[in-house]
C-alpha cells in the first residue's frame, strides 16, 4: 500500500494521468460478469487476444485483463466524446 501511494504521488507530481479499476470493473469488462472466476477471466483474455494458450502466471493474465479493461474504457470515452462545434 505504501509503494502504491508513492507511485501515485510521483505520477501526480510529473502530471502522468492514472486510472484505477476495481476487480468488479475489470471482470465485467473482460467477461461480461463482474463476479467471474479467475479461470473465466483467463479464458476470456486468451480468446480476446487470440492467444494459443491461457496466459500464465496468474499475474500476467491479471495484467492483460487490466489492459483490456482500460482499452474498453478509453474506447468508450472516445466514442461518447462530444465533437467540438465549428463557429465558422
mmCIF file of N, CA, C and O in Angstrom:
data_model
loop_
_atom_site.group_PDB
_atom_site.id
_atom_site.type_symbol
_atom_site.label_atom_id
_atom_site.label_comp_id
_atom_site.label_asym_id
_atom_site.label_seq_id
_atom_site.Cartn_x
_atom_site.Cartn_y
_atom_site.Cartn_z
ATOM 1 N N UNK A 1 0.829 -1.193 0.000
ATOM 2 C CA UNK A 1 0.000 0.000 0.000
ATOM 3 C C UNK A 1 0.868 1.249 0.000
ATOM 4 O O UNK A 1 0.535 2.224 -0.661
ATOM 5 N N UNK A 2 1.989 1.213 0.740
ATOM 6 C CA UNK A 2 2.860 2.382 0.783
ATOM 7 C C UNK A 2 3.525 2.615 -0.566
ATOM 8 O O UNK A 2 3.633 3.760 -1.017
ATOM 9 N N UNK A 3 3.939 1.550 -1.229
ATOM 10 C CA UNK A 3 4.577 1.693 -2.541
ATOM 11 C C UNK A 3 3.589 2.289 -3.545
ATOM 12 O O UNK A 3 3.945 3.157 -4.348
ATOM 13 N N UNK A 4 2.345 1.819 -3.496
ATOM 14 C CA UNK A 4 1.320 2.345 -4.401
ATOM 15 C C UNK A 4 1.131 3.849 -4.172
ATOM 16 O O UNK A 4 1.026 4.623 -5.115
ATOM 17 N N UNK A 5 1.114 4.252 -2.911
ATOM 18 C CA UNK A 5 0.964 5.669 -2.577
ATOM 19 C C UNK A 5 2.106 6.509 -3.133
ATOM 20 O O UNK A 5 1.884 7.593 -3.676
ATOM 21 N N UNK A 6 3.316 6.009 -3.007
ATOM 22 C CA UNK A 6 4.484 6.730 -3.529
ATOM 23 C C UNK A 6 4.407 6.832 -5.058
ATOM 24 O O UNK A 6 4.682 7.885 -5.639
ATOM 25 N N UNK A 7 4.004 5.749 -5.700
ATOM 26 C CA UNK A 7 3.883 5.756 -7.167
ATOM 27 C C UNK A 7 2.824 6.757 -7.609
ATOM 28 O O UNK A 7 3.036 7.534 -8.552
ATOM 29 N N UNK A 8 1.665 6.755 -6.937
ATOM 30 C CA UNK A 8 0.598 7.700 -7.285
ATOM 31 C C UNK A 8 1.043 9.140 -7.071
ATOM 32 O O UNK A 8 0.762 10.017 -7.896
ATOM 33 N N UNK A 9 1.758 9.395 -5.980
ATOM 34 C CA UNK A 9 2.261 10.737 -5.712
ATOM 35 C C UNK A 9 3.264 11.165 -6.788
ATOM 36 O O UNK A 9 3.181 12.277 -7.320
ATOM 37 N N UNK A 10 4.206 10.282 -7.115
ATOM 38 C CA UNK A 10 5.211 10.609 -8.132
ATOM 39 C C UNK A 10 4.552 10.876 -9.480
ATOM 40 O O UNK A 10 4.923 11.821 -10.191
ATOM 41 N N UNK A 11 3.567 10.089 -9.841
ATOM 42 C CA UNK A 11 2.862 10.293 -11.109
ATOM 43 C C UNK A 11 2.140 11.632 -11.102
ATOM 44 O O UNK A 11 2.134 12.354 -12.106
ATOM 45 N N UNK A 12 1.537 11.984 -9.978
ATOM 46 C CA UNK A 12 0.831 13.261 -9.871
ATOM 47 C C UNK A 12 1.801 14.430 -9.998
ATOM 48 O O UNK A 12 1.509 15.412 -10.679
ATOM 49 N N UNK A 13 2.946 14.310 -9.369
ATOM 50 C CA UNK A 13 3.938 15.389 -9.400
ATOM 51 C C UNK A 13 4.387 15.680 -10.829
ATOM 52 O O UNK A 13 4.543 16.835 -11.222
ATOM 53 N N UNK A 14 4.577 14.643 -11.626
ATOM 54 C CA UNK A 14 5.022 14.860 -13.015
ATOM 55 C C UNK A 14 3.854 14.793 -14.009
ATOM 56 O O UNK A 14 4.049 14.672 -15.206
ATOM 57 N N UNK A 15 2.646 14.894 -13.480
ATOM 58 C CA UNK A 15 1.414 15.013 -14.252
ATOM 59 C C UNK A 15 1.168 13.853 -15.227
ATOM 60 O O UNK A 15 0.793 14.058 -16.377
ATOM 61 N N UNK A 16 1.384 12.640 -14.743
ATOM 62 C CA UNK A 16 1.038 11.442 -15.512
ATOM 63 C C UNK A 16 -0.353 11.016 -15.065
ATOM 64 O O UNK A 16 -0.576 10.772 -13.878
ATOM 65 N N UNK A 17 -1.303 10.946 -15.993
ATOM 66 C CA UNK A 17 -2.655 10.543 -15.594
ATOM 67 C C UNK A 17 -2.694 9.078 -15.145
ATOM 68 O O UNK A 17 -2.036 8.231 -15.728
ATOM 69 N N UNK A 18 -3.439 8.817 -14.095
ATOM 70 C CA UNK A 18 -3.574 7.479 -13.528
ATOM 71 C C UNK A 18 -5.043 7.086 -13.576
ATOM 72 O O UNK A 18 -5.915 7.906 -13.305
ATOM 73 N N UNK A 19 -5.304 5.850 -13.924
ATOM 74 C CA UNK A 19 -6.670 5.322 -13.925
ATOM 75 C C UNK A 19 -6.695 4.068 -13.069
ATOM 76 O O UNK A 19 -5.807 3.231 -13.182
ATOM 77 N N UNK A 20 -7.681 3.939 -12.221
ATOM 78 C CA UNK A 20 -7.833 2.749 -11.381
ATOM 79 C C UNK A 20 -9.142 2.053 -11.721
ATOM 80 O O UNK A 20 -10.134 2.707 -12.034
ATOM 81 N N UNK A 21 -9.117 0.729 -11.640
ATOM 82 C CA UNK A 21 -10.308 -0.074 -11.891
ATOM 83 C C UNK A 21 -10.456 -1.087 -10.766
ATOM 84 O O UNK A 21 -9.476 -1.681 -10.336
ATOM 85 N N UNK A 22 -11.677 -1.291 -10.330
ATOM 86 C CA UNK A 22 -11.938 -2.298 -9.305
ATOM 87 C C UNK A 22 -11.920 -3.680 -9.953
ATOM 88 O O UNK A 22 -12.121 -3.812 -11.168
ATOM 89 N N UNK A 23 -11.700 -4.726 -9.159
ATOM 90 C CA UNK A 23 -11.774 -6.084 -9.718
ATOM 91 C C UNK A 23 -13.119 -6.340 -10.412
ATOM 92 O O UNK A 23 -13.166 -6.974 -11.465
ATOM 93 N N UNK A 24 -14.205 -5.815 -9.853
ATOM 94 C CA UNK A 24 -15.525 -5.980 -10.452
ATOM 95 C C UNK A 24 -15.575 -5.347 -11.838
ATOM 96 O O UNK A 24 -16.102 -5.934 -12.792
ATOM 97 N N UNK A 25 -15.009 -4.138 -11.989
ATOM 98 C CA UNK A 25 -14.982 -3.461 -13.287
ATOM 99 C C UNK A 25 -14.160 -4.246 -14.302
ATOM 100 O O UNK A 25 -14.551 -4.373 -15.462
ATOM 101 N N UNK A 26 -13.023 -4.752 -13.867
ATOM 102 C CA UNK A 26 -12.134 -5.488 -14.771
ATOM 103 C C UNK A 26 -12.809 -6.770 -15.243
ATOM 104 O O UNK A 26 -12.868 -7.043 -16.446
ATOM 105 N N UNK A 27 -13.348 -7.531 -14.300
ATOM 106 C CA UNK A 27 -14.006 -8.788 -14.656
ATOM 107 C C UNK A 27 -15.204 -8.536 -15.559
ATOM 108 O O UNK A 27 -15.427 -9.269 -16.526
ATOM 109 N N UNK A 28 -15.969 -7.509 -15.267
ATOM 110 C CA UNK A 28 -17.139 -7.181 -16.074
ATOM 111 C C UNK A 28 -16.732 -6.790 -17.491
ATOM 112 O O UNK A 28 -17.365 -7.196 -18.466
ATOM 113 N N UNK A 29 -15.672 -6.030 -17.607
ATOM 114 C CA UNK A 29 -15.199 -5.589 -18.911
ATOM 115 C C UNK A 29 -14.689 -6.750 -19.757
ATOM 116 O O UNK A 29 -14.915 -6.797 -20.964
ATOM 117 N N UNK A 30 -14.022 -7.700 -19.115
ATOM 118 C CA UNK A 30 -13.403 -8.813 -19.837
ATOM 119 C C UNK A 30 -14.383 -9.957 -20.092
ATOM 120 O O UNK A 30 -14.389 -10.536 -21.175
ATOM 121 N N UNK A 31 -15.224 -10.261 -19.095
ATOM 122 C CA UNK A 31 -16.092 -11.435 -19.218
ATOM 123 C C UNK A 31 -17.574 -11.103 -19.364
ATOM 124 O O UNK A 31 -18.365 -11.965 -19.727
ATOM 125 N N UNK A 32 -17.943 -9.873 -19.040
ATOM 126 C CA UNK A 32 -19.352 -9.506 -19.042
ATOM 127 C C UNK A 32 -20.030 -9.794 -17.712
ATOM 128 O O UNK A 32 -21.207 -9.528 -17.537
ATOM 129 N N UNK A 33 -19.282 -10.340 -16.751
ATOM 130 C CA UNK A 33 -19.824 -10.687 -15.440
ATOM 131 C C UNK A 33 -18.811 -10.276 -14.372
ATOM 132 O O UNK A 33 -17.686 -10.790 -14.339
ATOM 133 N N UNK A 34 -19.200 -9.352 -13.503
ATOM 134 C CA UNK A 34 -18.289 -8.795 -12.510
ATOM 135 C C UNK A 34 -17.816 -9.754 -11.435
ATOM 136 O O UNK A 34 -16.855 -9.472 -10.741
ATOM 137 N N UNK A 35 -18.481 -10.893 -11.304
ATOM 138 C CA UNK A 35 -18.067 -11.862 -10.280
ATOM 139 C C UNK A 35 -17.478 -13.126 -10.921
ATOM 140 O O UNK A 35 -17.514 -14.212 -10.340
ATOM 141 N N UNK A 36 -16.913 -12.957 -12.109
ATOM 142 C CA UNK A 36 -16.308 -14.084 -12.831
ATOM 143 C C UNK A 36 -15.126 -14.645 -12.045
ATOM 144 O O UNK A 36 -14.450 -13.933 -11.305
ATOM 145 N N UNK A 37 -14.879 -15.936 -12.235
ATOM 146 C CA UNK A 37 -13.737 -16.580 -11.580
ATOM 147 C C UNK A 37 -12.446 -16.238 -12.322
ATOM 148 O O UNK A 37 -12.469 -15.775 -13.468
ATOM 149 N N UNK A 38 -11.342 -16.491 -11.667
ATOM 150 C CA UNK A 38 -10.032 -16.264 -12.295
ATOM 151 C C UNK A 38 -9.899 -17.102 -13.572
ATOM 152 O O UNK A 38 -9.381 -16.632 -14.588
ATOM 153 N N UNK A 39 -10.418 -18.315 -13.547
ATOM 154 C CA UNK A 39 -10.372 -19.193 -14.723
ATOM 155 C C UNK A 39 -11.166 -18.593 -15.880
ATOM 156 O O UNK A 39 -10.717 -18.631 -17.034
ATOM 157 N N UNK A 40 -12.317 -18.021 -15.580
ATOM 158 C CA UNK A 40 -13.139 -17.390 -16.624
ATOM 159 C C UNK A 40 -12.430 -16.175 -17.214
ATOM 160 O O UNK A 40 -12.466 -15.957 -18.427
ATOM 161 N N UNK A 41 -11.782 -15.397 -16.360
ATOM 162 C CA UNK A 41 -11.042 -14.226 -16.837
ATOM 163 C C UNK A 41 -9.887 -14.678 -17.732
ATOM 164 O O UNK A 41 -9.685 -14.136 -18.826
ATOM 165 N N UNK A 42 -9.142 -15.699 -17.296
ATOM 166 C CA UNK A 42 -8.029 -16.210 -18.109
ATOM 167 C C UNK A 42 -8.535 -16.698 -19.470
ATOM 168 O O UNK A 42 -7.906 -16.431 -20.496
ATOM 169 N N UNK A 43 -9.639 -17.404 -19.467
ATOM 170 C CA UNK A 43 -10.207 -17.927 -20.713
ATOM 171 C C UNK A 43 -10.567 -16.783 -21.665
ATOM 172 O O UNK A 43 -10.241 -16.824 -22.849
ATOM 173 N N UNK A 44 -11.230 -15.763 -21.138
ATOM 174 C CA UNK A 44 -11.637 -14.641 -21.996
ATOM 175 C C UNK A 44 -10.441 -13.819 -22.473
ATOM 176 O O UNK A 44 -10.429 -13.356 -23.614
ATOM 177 N N UNK A 45 -9.438 -13.655 -21.622
ATOM 178 C CA UNK A 45 -8.216 -12.960 -22.051
ATOM 179 C C UNK A 45 -7.602 -13.727 -23.226
ATOM 180 O O UNK A 45 -7.221 -13.143 -24.244
ATOM 181 N N UNK A 46 -7.525 -15.033 -23.089
ATOM 182 C CA UNK A 46 -6.983 -15.874 -24.167
ATOM 183 C C UNK A 46 -7.777 -15.676 -25.448
ATOM 184 O O UNK A 46 -7.203 -15.489 -26.528
ATOM 185 N N UNK A 47 -9.107 -15.705 -25.362
ATOM 186 C CA UNK A 47 -9.959 -15.579 -26.552
ATOM 187 C C UNK A 47 -9.903 -14.178 -27.140
ATOM 188 O O UNK A 47 -9.791 -14.013 -28.359
ATOM 189 N N UNK A 48 -9.981 -13.161 -26.289
ATOM 190 C CA UNK A 48 -9.980 -11.779 -26.775
ATOM 191 C C UNK A 48 -8.671 -11.403 -27.455
ATOM 192 O O UNK A 48 -8.661 -10.629 -28.419
ATOM 193 N N UNK A 49 -7.571 -11.955 -26.959
ATOM 194 C CA UNK A 49 -6.258 -11.633 -27.525
ATOM 195 C C UNK A 49 -5.767 -12.674 -28.522
ATOM 196 O O UNK A 49 -4.650 -12.583 -29.021
ATOM 197 N N UNK A 50 -6.622 -13.669 -28.784
ATOM 198 C CA UNK A 50 -6.300 -14.719 -29.753
ATOM 199 C C UNK A 50 -4.967 -15.398 -29.416
ATOM 200 O O UNK A 50 -4.113 -15.587 -30.291
ATOM 201 N N UNK A 51 -4.812 -15.775 -28.146
ATOM 202 C CA UNK A 51 -3.594 -16.445 -27.688
ATOM 203 C C UNK A 51 -3.731 -17.957 -27.861
ATOM 204 O O UNK A 51 -4.830 -18.499 -27.743
ATOM 205 N N UNK A 52 -2.637 -18.624 -28.113
ATOM 206 C CA UNK A 52 -2.656 -20.079 -28.294
ATOM 207 C C UNK A 52 -3.025 -20.814 -27.008
ATOM 208 O O UNK A 52 -3.633 -21.881 -27.055
ATOM 209 N N UNK A 53 -2.639 -20.253 -25.849
ATOM 210 C CA UNK A 53 -2.990 -20.882 -24.577
ATOM 211 C C UNK A 53 -3.245 -19.805 -23.540
ATOM 212 O O UNK A 53 -2.947 -18.622 -23.764
ATOM 213 N N UNK A 54 -3.792 -20.222 -22.407
ATOM 214 C CA UNK A 54 -4.089 -19.269 -21.339
ATOM 215 C C UNK A 54 -2.799 -18.620 -20.858
ATOM 216 O O UNK A 54 -1.775 -19.286 -20.702
ATOM 217 N N UNK A 55 -2.850 -17.300 -20.596
ATOM 218 C CA UNK A 55 -1.651 -16.622 -20.102
ATOM 219 C C UNK A 55 -1.296 -17.083 -18.696
ATOM 220 O O UNK A 55 -2.170 -17.271 -17.855
ATOM 221 N N UNK A 56 -0.028 -17.333 -18.474
ATOM 222 C CA UNK A 56 0.478 -17.698 -17.156
ATOM 223 C C UNK A 56 1.724 -16.872 -16.890
ATOM 224 O O UNK A 56 2.398 -16.472 -17.839
ATOM 225 N N UNK A 57 2.047 -16.592 -15.666
ATOM 226 C CA UNK A 57 1.334 -16.914 -14.436
ATOM 227 C C UNK A 57 0.061 -16.068 -14.307
ATOM 228 O O UNK A 57 -0.233 -15.239 -15.172
ATOM 229 N N UNK A 58 -0.656 -16.273 -13.212
ATOM 230 C CA UNK A 58 -1.904 -15.550 -12.980
ATOM 231 C C UNK A 58 -1.728 -14.037 -13.073
ATOM 232 O O UNK A 58 -2.599 -13.329 -13.568
ATOM 233 N N UNK A 59 -0.591 -13.546 -12.594
ATOM 234 C CA UNK A 59 -0.339 -12.099 -12.634
ATOM 235 C C UNK A 59 -0.321 -11.576 -14.065
ATOM 236 O O UNK A 59 -0.750 -10.454 -14.330
ATOM 237 N N UNK A 60 0.182 -12.373 -14.995
ATOM 238 C CA UNK A 60 0.209 -11.965 -16.405
ATOM 239 C C UNK A 60 -1.216 -11.849 -16.929
ATOM 240 O O UNK A 60 -1.552 -10.876 -17.634
ATOM 241 N N UNK A 61 -2.058 -12.820 -16.609
ATOM 242 C CA UNK A 61 -3.458 -12.766 -17.034
ATOM 243 C C UNK A 61 -4.157 -11.558 -16.412
ATOM 244 O O UNK A 61 -4.936 -10.866 -17.090
ATOM 245 N N UNK A 62 -3.863 -11.285 -15.153
ATOM 246 C CA UNK A 62 -4.454 -10.124 -14.485
ATOM 247 C C UNK A 62 -4.033 -8.826 -15.174
ATOM 248 O O UNK A 62 -4.855 -7.939 -15.416
ATOM 249 N N UNK A 63 -2.757 -8.707 -15.480
ATOM 250 C CA UNK A 63 -2.252 -7.512 -16.161
ATOM 251 C C UNK A 63 -2.894 -7.319 -17.522
ATOM 252 O O UNK A 63 -3.271 -6.202 -17.893
ATOM 253 N N UNK A 64 -3.030 -8.400 -18.267
ATOM 254 C CA UNK A 64 -3.680 -8.318 -19.579
ATOM 255 C C UNK A 64 -5.154 -7.957 -19.436
ATOM 256 O O UNK A 64 -5.691 -7.178 -20.239
ATOM 257 N N UNK A 65 -5.809 -8.489 -18.419
ATOM 258 C CA UNK A 65 -7.218 -8.162 -18.182
ATOM 259 C C UNK A 65 -7.375 -6.675 -17.856
ATOM 260 O O UNK A 65 -8.309 -6.021 -18.339
ATOM 261 N N UNK A 66 -6.456 -6.137 -17.085
ATOM 262 C CA UNK A 66 -6.489 -4.703 -16.770
ATOM 263 C C UNK A 66 -6.287 -3.883 -18.043
ATOM 264 O O UNK A 66 -6.983 -2.887 -18.273
ATOM 265 N N UNK A 67 -5.376 -4.303 -18.892
ATOM 266 C CA UNK A 67 -5.140 -3.595 -20.154
ATOM 267 C C UNK A 67 -6.379 -3.638 -21.050
ATOM 268 O O UNK A 67 -6.733 -2.631 -21.678
ATOM 269 N N UNK A 68 -7.041 -4.780 -21.107
ATOM 270 C CA UNK A 68 -8.268 -4.902 -21.901
ATOM 271 C C UNK A 68 -9.346 -3.972 -21.336
ATOM 272 O O UNK A 68 -10.024 -3.258 -22.081
ATOM 273 N N UNK A 69 -9.497 -3.975 -20.028
ATOM 274 C CA UNK A 69 -10.475 -3.102 -19.374
ATOM 275 C C UNK A 69 -10.182 -1.638 -19.700
ATOM 276 O O UNK A 69 -11.086 -0.880 -20.060
ATOM 277 N N UNK A 70 -8.928 -1.249 -19.591
ATOM 278 C CA UNK A 70 -8.560 0.142 -19.881
ATOM 279 C C UNK A 70 -8.834 0.477 -21.346
ATOM 280 O O UNK A 70 -9.339 1.552 -21.658
ATOM 281 N N UNK A 71 -8.521 -0.445 -22.222
ATOM 282 C CA UNK A 71 -8.792 -0.241 -23.646
ATOM 283 C C UNK A 71 -10.287 -0.009 -23.888
ATOM 284 O O UNK A 71 -10.665 0.893 -24.631
ATOM 285 N N UNK A 72 -11.119 -0.808 -23.247
ATOM 286 C CA UNK A 72 -12.566 -0.636 -23.384
ATOM 287 C C UNK A 72 -13.003 0.715 -22.822
ATOM 288 O O UNK A 72 -13.830 1.399 -23.408
ATOM 289 N N UNK A 73 -12.428 1.090 -21.687
ATOM 290 C CA UNK A 73 -12.781 2.344 -21.031
ATOM 291 C C UNK A 73 -12.408 3.536 -21.914
ATOM 292 O O UNK A 73 -13.211 4.440 -22.118
ATOM 293 N N UNK A 74 -11.198 3.538 -22.438
ATOM 294 C CA UNK A 74 -10.728 4.641 -23.283
ATOM 295 C C UNK A 74 -11.528 4.681 -24.583
ATOM 296 O O UNK A 74 -11.938 5.749 -25.035
ATOM 297 N N UNK A 75 -11.773 3.528 -25.164
ATOM 298 C CA UNK A 75 -12.545 3.452 -26.405
ATOM 299 C C UNK A 75 -13.942 4.022 -26.187
ATOM 300 O O UNK A 75 -14.458 4.769 -27.024
ATOM 301 N N UNK A 76 -14.564 3.694 -25.063
ATOM 302 C CA UNK A 76 -15.899 4.209 -24.755
ATOM 303 C C UNK A 76 -15.872 5.724 -24.594
ATOM 304 O O UNK A 76 -16.764 6.423 -25.061
ATOM 305 N N UNK A 77 -14.830 6.248 -23.948
ATOM 306 C CA UNK A 77 -14.707 7.694 -23.761
ATOM 307 C C UNK A 77 -14.588 8.399 -25.099
ATOM 308 O O UNK A 77 -15.180 9.444 -25.317
ATOM 309 N N UNK A 78 -13.817 7.811 -26.016
ATOM 310 C CA UNK A 78 -13.627 8.418 -27.333
ATOM 311 C C UNK A 78 -14.934 8.406 -28.107
ATOM 312 O O UNK A 78 -15.321 9.396 -28.726
ATOM 313 N N UNK A 79 -15.659 7.282 -28.065
ATOM 314 C CA UNK A 79 -16.919 7.160 -28.802
ATOM 315 C C UNK A 79 -17.989 8.098 -28.278
ATOM 316 O O UNK A 79 -18.847 8.545 -29.036
ATOM 317 N N UNK A 80 -17.964 8.394 -26.984
ATOM 318 C CA UNK A 80 -19.016 9.225 -26.400
ATOM 319 C C UNK A 80 -18.614 10.684 -26.247
ATOM 320 O O UNK A 80 -19.402 11.491 -25.771
ATOM 321 N N UNK A 81 -17.410 11.032 -26.678
ATOM 322 C CA UNK A 81 -16.971 12.425 -26.587
ATOM 323 C C UNK A 81 -17.801 13.285 -27.538
ATOM 324 O O UNK A 81 -18.122 12.888 -28.652
ATOM 325 N N UNK A 82 -18.146 14.458 -27.074
ATOM 326 C CA UNK A 82 -18.920 15.383 -27.908
ATOM 327 C C UNK A 82 -17.956 16.142 -28.810
ATOM 328 O O UNK A 82 -17.012 16.754 -28.325
ATOM 329 N N UNK A 83 -18.204 16.093 -30.120
ATOM 330 C CA UNK A 83 -17.304 16.812 -31.025
ATOM 331 C C UNK A 83 -17.438 18.321 -30.831
ATOM 332 O O UNK A 83 -18.515 18.832 -30.497
ATOM 333 N N UNK A 84 -16.325 19.023 -31.033
ATOM 334 C CA UNK A 84 -16.329 20.482 -30.936
ATOM 335 C C UNK A 84 -17.115 21.049 -32.119
ATOM 336 O O UNK A 84 -17.027 20.558 -33.233
ATOM 337 N N UNK A 85 -17.889 22.071 -31.850
ATOM 338 C CA UNK A 85 -18.674 22.707 -32.903
ATOM 339 C C UNK A 85 -17.875 23.820 -33.544
ATOM 340 O O UNK A 85 -17.234 24.612 -32.876
ATOM 341 N N UNK A 86 -17.939 23.878 -34.839
ATOM 342 C CA UNK A 86 -17.237 24.911 -35.581
ATOM 343 C C UNK A 86 -18.083 26.181 -35.561
ATOM 344 O O UNK A 86 -19.297 26.146 -35.693
ATOM 345 N N UNK A 87 -17.423 27.327 -35.381
ATOM 346 C CA UNK A 87 -18.139 28.590 -35.368
ATOM 347 C C UNK A 87 -18.025 29.317 -36.699
ATOM 348 O O UNK A 87 -18.501 30.417 -36.855
ATOM 349 N N UNK A 88 -17.375 28.692 -37.672
ATOM 350 C CA UNK A 88 -17.217 29.370 -38.969
ATOM 351 C C UNK A 88 -18.349 29.068 -39.907
ATOM 352 O O UNK A 88 -19.152 28.237 -39.785
#
